[in-house]
XYZ file of N, CA, C and O in Angstrom:
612
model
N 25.476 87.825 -26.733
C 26.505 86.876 -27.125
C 27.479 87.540 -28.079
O 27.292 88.644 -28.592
N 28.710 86.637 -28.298
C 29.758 87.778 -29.270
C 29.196 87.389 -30.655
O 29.869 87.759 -31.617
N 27.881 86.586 -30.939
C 27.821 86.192 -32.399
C 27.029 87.675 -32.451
O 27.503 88.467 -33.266
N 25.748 88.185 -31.584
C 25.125 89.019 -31.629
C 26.209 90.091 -31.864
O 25.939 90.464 -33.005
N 27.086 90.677 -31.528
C 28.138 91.823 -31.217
C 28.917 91.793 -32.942
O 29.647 92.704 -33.333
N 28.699 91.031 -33.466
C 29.491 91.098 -34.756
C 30.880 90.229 -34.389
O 31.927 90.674 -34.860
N 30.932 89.204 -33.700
C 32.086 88.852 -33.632
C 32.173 87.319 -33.891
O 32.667 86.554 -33.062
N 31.725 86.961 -34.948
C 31.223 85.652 -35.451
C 32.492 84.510 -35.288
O 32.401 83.439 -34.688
N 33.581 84.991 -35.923
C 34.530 83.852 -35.491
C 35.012 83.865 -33.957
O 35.578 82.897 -33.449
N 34.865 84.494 -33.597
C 35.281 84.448 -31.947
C 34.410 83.682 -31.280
O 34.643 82.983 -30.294
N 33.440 83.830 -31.826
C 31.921 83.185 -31.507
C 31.890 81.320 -31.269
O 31.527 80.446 -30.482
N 32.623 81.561 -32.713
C 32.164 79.930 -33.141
C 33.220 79.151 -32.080
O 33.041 78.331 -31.179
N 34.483 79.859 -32.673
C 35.665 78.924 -31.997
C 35.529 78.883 -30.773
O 36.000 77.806 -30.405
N 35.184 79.396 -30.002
C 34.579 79.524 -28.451
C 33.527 78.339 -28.046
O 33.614 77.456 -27.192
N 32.507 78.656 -28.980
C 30.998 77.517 -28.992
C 31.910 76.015 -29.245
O 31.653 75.003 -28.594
N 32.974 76.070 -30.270
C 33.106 74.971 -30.898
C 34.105 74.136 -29.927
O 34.042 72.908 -29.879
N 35.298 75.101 -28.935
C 35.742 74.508 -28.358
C 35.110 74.131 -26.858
O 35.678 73.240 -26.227
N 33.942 74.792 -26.275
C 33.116 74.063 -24.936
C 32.661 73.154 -25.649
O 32.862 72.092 -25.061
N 31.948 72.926 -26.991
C 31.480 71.521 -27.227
C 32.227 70.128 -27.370
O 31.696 69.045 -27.120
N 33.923 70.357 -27.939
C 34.865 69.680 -27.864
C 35.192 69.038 -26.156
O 35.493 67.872 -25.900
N 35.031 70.158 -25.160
C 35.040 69.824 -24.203
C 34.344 69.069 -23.349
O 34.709 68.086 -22.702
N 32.954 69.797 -23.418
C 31.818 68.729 -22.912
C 30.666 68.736 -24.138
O 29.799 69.490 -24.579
N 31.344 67.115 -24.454
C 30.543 66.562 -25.599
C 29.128 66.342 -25.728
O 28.481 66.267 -26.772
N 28.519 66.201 -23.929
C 27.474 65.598 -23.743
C 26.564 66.769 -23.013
O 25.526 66.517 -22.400
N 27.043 67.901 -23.155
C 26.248 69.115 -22.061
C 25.348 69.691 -23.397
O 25.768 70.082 -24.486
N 23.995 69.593 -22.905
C 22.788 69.810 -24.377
C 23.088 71.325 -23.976
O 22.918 71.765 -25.113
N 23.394 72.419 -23.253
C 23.568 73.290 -23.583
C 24.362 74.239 -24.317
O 24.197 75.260 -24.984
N 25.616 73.222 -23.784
C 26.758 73.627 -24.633
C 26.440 74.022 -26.555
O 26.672 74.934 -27.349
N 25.644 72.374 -26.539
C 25.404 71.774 -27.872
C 24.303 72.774 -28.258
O 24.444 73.341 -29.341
N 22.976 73.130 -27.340
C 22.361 73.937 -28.148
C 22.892 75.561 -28.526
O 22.436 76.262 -29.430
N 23.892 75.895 -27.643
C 24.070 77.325 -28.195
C 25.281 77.112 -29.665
O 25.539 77.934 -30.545
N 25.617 76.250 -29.549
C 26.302 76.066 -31.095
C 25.695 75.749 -32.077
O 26.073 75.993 -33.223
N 24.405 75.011 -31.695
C 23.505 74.784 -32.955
C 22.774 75.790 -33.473
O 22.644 75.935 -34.689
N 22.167 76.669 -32.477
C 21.647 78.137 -32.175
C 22.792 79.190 -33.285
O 22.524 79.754 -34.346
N 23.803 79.146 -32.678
C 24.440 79.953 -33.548
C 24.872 79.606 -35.224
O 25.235 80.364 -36.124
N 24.703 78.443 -35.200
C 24.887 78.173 -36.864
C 24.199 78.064 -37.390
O 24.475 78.063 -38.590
N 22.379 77.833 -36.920
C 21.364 78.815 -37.472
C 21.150 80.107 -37.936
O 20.907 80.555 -39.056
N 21.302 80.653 -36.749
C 22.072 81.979 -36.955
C 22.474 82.493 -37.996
O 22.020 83.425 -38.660
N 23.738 81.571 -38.187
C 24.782 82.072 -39.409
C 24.440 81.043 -40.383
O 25.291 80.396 -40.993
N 22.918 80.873 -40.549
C 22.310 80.220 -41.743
C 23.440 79.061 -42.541
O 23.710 78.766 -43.705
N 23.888 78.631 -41.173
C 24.195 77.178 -41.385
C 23.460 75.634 -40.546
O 23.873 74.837 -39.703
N 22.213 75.799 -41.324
C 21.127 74.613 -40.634
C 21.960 72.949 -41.046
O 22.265 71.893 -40.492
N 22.022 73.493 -42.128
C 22.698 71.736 -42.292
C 24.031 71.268 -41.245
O 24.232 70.106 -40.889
N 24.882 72.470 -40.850
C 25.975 71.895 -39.830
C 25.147 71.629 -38.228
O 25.492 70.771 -37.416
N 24.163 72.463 -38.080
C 23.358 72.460 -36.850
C 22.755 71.432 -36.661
O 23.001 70.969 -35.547
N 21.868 70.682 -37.414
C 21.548 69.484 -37.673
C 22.319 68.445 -36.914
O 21.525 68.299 -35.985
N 23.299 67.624 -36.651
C 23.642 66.891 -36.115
C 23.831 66.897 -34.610
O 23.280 66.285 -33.695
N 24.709 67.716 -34.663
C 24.335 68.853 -33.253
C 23.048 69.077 -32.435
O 22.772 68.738 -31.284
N 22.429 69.665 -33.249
C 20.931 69.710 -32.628
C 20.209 68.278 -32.756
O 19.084 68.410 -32.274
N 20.426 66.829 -33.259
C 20.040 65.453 -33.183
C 20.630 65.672 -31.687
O 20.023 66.068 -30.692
N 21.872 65.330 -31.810
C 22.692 64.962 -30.101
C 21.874 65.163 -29.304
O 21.354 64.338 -28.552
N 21.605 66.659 -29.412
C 21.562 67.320 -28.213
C 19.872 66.950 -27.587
O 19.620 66.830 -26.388
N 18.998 66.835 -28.544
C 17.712 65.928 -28.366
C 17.839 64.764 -28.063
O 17.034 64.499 -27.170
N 18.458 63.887 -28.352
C 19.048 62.555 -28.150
C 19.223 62.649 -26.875
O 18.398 62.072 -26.167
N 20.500 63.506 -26.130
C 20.933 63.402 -24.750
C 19.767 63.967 -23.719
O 20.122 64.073 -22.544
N 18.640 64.275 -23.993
C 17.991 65.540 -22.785
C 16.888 64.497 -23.631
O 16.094 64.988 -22.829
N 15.980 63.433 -24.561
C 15.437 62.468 -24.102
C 15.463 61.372 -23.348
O 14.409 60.850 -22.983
N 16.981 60.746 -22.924
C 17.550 59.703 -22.853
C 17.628 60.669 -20.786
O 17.229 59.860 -19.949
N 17.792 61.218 -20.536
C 18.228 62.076 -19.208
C 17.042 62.583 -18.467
O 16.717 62.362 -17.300
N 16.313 63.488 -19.603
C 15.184 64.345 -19.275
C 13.372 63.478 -18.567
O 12.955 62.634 -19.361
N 12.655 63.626 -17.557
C 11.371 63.138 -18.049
C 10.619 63.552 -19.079
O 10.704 64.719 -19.461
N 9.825 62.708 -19.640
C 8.958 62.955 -20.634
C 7.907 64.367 -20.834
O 7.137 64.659 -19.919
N 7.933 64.789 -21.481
C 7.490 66.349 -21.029
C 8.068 67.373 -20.726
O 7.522 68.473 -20.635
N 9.202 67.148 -20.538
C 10.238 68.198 -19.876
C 10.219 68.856 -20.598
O 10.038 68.442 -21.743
N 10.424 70.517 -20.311
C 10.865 71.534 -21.136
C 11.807 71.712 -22.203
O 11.745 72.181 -23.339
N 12.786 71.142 -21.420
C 13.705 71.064 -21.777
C 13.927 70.147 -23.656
O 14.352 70.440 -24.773
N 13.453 69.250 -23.108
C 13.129 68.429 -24.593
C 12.213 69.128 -25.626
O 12.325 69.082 -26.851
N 11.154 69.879 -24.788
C 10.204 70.711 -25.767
C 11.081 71.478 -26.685
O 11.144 71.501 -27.914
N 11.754 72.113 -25.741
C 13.314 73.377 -26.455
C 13.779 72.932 -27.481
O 13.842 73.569 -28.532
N 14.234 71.587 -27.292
C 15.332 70.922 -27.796
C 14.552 70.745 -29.225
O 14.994 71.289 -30.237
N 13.659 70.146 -29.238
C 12.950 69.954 -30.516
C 12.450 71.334 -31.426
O 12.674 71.570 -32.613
N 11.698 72.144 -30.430
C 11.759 73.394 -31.343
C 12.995 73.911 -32.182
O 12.994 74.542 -33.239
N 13.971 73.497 -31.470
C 15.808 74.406 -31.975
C 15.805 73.187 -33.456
O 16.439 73.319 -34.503
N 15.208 72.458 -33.204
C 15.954 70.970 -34.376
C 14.834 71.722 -35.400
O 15.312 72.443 -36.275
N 12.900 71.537 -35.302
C 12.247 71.613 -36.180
C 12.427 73.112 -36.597
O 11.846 73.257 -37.672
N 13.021 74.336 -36.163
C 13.722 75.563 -36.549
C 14.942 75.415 -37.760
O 15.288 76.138 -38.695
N 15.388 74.123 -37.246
C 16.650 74.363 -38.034
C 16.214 73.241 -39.271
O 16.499 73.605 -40.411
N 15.611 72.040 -39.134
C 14.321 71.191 -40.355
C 14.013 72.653 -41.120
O 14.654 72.856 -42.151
N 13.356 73.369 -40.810
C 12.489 74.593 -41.788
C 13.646 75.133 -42.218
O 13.739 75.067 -43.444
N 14.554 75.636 -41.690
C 15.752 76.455 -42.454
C 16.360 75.379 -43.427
O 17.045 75.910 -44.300
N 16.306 74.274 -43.494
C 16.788 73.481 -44.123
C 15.963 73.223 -45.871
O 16.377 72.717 -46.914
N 14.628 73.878 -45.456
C 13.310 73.533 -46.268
C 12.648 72.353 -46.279
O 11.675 72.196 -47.016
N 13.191 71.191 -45.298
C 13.213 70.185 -44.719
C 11.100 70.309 -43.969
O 10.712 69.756 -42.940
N 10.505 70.894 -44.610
C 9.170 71.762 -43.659
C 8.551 70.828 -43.151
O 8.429 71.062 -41.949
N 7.856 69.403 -43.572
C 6.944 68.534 -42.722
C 7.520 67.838 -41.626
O 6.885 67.582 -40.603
N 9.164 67.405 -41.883
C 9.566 67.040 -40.512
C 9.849 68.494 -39.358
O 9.775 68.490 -38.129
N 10.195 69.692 -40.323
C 10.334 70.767 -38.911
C 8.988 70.808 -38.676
O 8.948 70.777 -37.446
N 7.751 70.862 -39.107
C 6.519 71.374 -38.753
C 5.992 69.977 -37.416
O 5.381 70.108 -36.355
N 6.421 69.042 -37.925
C 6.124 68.057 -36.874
C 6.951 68.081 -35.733
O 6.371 67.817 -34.680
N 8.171 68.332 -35.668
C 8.961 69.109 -34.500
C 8.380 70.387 -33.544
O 8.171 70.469 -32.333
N 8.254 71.137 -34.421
C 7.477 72.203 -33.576
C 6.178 71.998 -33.283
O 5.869 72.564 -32.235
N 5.388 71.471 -33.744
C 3.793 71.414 -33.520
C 3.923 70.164 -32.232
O 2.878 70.005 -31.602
N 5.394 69.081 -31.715
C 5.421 68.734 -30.675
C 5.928 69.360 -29.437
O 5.738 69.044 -28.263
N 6.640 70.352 -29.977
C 7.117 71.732 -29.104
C 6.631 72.514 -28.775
O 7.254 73.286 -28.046
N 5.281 72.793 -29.089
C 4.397 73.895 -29.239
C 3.184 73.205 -28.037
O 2.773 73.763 -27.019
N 2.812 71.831 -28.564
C 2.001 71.147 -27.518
C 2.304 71.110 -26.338
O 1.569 71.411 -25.397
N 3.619 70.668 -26.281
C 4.122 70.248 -24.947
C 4.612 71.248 -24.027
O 5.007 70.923 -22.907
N 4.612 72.796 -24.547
C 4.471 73.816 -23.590
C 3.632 74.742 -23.329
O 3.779 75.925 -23.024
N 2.171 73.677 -23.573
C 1.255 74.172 -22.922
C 0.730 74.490 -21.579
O -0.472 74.627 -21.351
N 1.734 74.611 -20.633
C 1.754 74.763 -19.110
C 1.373 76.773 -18.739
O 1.785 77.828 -19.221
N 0.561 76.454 -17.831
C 0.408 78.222 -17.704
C 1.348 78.794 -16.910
O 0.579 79.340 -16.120
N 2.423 79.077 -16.528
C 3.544 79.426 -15.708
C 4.055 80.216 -16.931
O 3.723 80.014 -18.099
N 4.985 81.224 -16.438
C 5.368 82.217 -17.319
C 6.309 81.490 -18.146
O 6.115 81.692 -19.344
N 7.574 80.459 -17.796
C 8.831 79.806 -18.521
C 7.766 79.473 -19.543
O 7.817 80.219 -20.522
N 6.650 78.397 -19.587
C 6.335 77.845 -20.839
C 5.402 78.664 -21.338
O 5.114 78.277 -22.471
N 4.599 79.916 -20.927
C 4.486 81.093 -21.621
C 5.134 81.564 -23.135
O 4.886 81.640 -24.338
N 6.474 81.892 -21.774
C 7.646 82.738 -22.658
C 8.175 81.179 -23.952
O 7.862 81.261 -25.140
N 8.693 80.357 -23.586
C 8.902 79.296 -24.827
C 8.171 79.075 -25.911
O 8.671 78.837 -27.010
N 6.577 79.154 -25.618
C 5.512 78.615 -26.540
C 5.858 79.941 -27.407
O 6.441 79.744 -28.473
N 5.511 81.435 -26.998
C 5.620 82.176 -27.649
C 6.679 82.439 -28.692
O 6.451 83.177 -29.651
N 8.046 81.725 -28.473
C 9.422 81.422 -29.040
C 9.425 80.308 -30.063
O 9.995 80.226 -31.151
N 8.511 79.349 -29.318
C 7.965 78.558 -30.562
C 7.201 79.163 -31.535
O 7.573 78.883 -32.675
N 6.216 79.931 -31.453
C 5.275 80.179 -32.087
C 5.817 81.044 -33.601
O 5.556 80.831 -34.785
N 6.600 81.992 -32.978
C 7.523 82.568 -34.147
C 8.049 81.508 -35.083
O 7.772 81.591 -36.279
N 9.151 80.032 -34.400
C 9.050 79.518 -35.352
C 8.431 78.982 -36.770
O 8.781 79.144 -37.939
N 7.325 78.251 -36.130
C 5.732 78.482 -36.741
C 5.216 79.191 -37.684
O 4.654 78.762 -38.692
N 5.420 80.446 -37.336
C 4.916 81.542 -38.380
C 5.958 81.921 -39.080
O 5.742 83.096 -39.377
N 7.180 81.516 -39.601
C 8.384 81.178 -40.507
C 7.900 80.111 -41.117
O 7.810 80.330 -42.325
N 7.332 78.393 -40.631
C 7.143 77.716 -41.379
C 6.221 78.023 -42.299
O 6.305 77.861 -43.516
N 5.047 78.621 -41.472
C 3.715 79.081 -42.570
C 4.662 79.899 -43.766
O 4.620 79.520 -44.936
N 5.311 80.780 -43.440
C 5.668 81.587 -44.797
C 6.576 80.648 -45.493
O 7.111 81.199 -46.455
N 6.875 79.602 -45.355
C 8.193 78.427 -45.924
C 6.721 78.066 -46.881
O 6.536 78.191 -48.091
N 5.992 77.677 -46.018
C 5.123 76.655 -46.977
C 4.451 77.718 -48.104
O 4.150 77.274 -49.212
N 4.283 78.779 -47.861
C 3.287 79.689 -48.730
C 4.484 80.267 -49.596
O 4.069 80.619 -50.700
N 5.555 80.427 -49.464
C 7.111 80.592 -50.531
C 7.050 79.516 -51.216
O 7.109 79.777 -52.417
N 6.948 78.293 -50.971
C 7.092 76.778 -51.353
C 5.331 76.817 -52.598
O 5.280 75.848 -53.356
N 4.428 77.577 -52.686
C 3.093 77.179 -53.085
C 2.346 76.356 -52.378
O 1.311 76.036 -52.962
N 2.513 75.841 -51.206
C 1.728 75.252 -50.495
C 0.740 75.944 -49.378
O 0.937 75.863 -48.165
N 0.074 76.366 -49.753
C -1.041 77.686 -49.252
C -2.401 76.670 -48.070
O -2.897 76.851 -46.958
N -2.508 75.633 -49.162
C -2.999 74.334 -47.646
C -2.219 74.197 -46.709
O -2.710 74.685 -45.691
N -1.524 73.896 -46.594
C -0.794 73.703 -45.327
C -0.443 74.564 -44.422
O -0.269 74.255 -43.243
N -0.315 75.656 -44.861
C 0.186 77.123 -44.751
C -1.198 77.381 -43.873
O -1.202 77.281 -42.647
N -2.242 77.689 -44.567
C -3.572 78.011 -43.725
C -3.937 77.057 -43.033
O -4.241 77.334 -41.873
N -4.046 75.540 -43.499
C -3.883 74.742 -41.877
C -2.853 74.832 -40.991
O -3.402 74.023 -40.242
N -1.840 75.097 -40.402
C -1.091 75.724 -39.865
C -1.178 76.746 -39.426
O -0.733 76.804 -38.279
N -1.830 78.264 -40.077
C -1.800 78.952 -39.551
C -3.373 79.195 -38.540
O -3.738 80.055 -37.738
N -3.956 77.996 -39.074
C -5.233 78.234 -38.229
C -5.006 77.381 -36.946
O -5.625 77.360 -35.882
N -4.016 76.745 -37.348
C -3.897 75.484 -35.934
C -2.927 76.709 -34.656
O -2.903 76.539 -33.437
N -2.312 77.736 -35.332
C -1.539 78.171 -34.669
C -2.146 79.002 -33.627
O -1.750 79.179 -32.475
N -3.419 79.598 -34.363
C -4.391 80.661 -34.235
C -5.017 80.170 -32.922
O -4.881 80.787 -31.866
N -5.890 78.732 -33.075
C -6.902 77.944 -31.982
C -6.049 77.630 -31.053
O -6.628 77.120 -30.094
N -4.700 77.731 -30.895
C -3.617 77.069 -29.656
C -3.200 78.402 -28.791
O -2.996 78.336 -27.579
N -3.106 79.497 -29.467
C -2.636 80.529 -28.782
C -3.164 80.706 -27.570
O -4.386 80.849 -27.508
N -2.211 80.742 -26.100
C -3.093 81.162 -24.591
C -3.129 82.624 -25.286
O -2.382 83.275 -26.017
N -4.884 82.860 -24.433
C -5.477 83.991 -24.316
C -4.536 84.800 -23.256
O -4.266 83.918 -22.440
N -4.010 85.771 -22.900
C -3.451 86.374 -21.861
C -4.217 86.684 -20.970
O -5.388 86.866 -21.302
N -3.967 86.796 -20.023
C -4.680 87.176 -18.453
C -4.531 87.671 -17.923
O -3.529 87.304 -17.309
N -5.067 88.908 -17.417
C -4.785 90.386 -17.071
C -4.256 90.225 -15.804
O -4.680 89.449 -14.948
N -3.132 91.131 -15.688
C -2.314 90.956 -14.280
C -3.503 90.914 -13.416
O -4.627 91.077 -13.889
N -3.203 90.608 -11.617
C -3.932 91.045 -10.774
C -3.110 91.778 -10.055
O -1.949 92.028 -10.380
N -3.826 92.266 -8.760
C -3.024 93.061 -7.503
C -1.857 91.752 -7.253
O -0.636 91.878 -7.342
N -2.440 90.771 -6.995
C -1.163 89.468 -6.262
C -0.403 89.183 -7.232
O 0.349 88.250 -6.951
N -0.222 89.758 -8.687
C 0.801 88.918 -9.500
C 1.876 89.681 -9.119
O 3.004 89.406 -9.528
């Protein structure tokens, strides 16, 4: 992306004008919320990232990936906020709900999981070392075991 490339205002005004455009496209909305994380602006992402959960519950079935995403990007941007028991309850529903063995919710859980292990260090920065080790043990007992390729994969 041009935020990755060093090209941050080109970035935004770009993100900012497809979202002007299509108000209601959760992708649009998540790569702008994405990027003002990014640029360690959680509090502007925040509303943005509400919408965009809002529109892909209201659209999406229950379970959908897609919503899993959506909530990880919000309880990501809750923790950057220091906002930690509502992001930790965001992700720990993001984290559940892509428990599917197929590689997409593989690859997501694992994307979640990083989040996760940011909150643990939020809470253990914060002095909260309970929560921190419940958390990090809950993170520990959820992890899929990997499964060694075969000849047919």
């Amino acid at each position: 992306t041009l935020a990755v490339q060093g090209f941050d205002a080109d970035a935004e005004t770009l993100l900012r004008d497809a979202a002007r455009m299509a108000p209601n496209d959760p992708e649009v909305l998540a790569d702008l919320g994405r990027f003002l994380i990014q640029t360690d602006r959680p509090a502007e992402a925040d509303e943005i990232l509400v919408r965009r959960l809002g529109l892909l519950e209201a659209s999406a079935s229950k379970g959908h990936w897609q919503v899993a995403v959506a909530k990880r990007d919000l309880g990501a941007c809750r923790v950057r906020q220091g906002r930690l028991m509502d992001g930790e309850r965001l992700l720990r529903s993001s984290h559940a709900a892509l428990k599917g063995g197929d590689s997409l919710h593989t690859r997501l859980r694992g994307e979640t999981s990083v989040w996760i292990q940011e909150l643990v260090e939020a809470y253990e920065a914060a002095g909260d070392t309970e929560r921190a080790e419940a958390l990090q043990t809950h993170l520990s007992a959820t992890q899929s075991p990997r499964r060694p390729a075969s000849d047919s994969d």
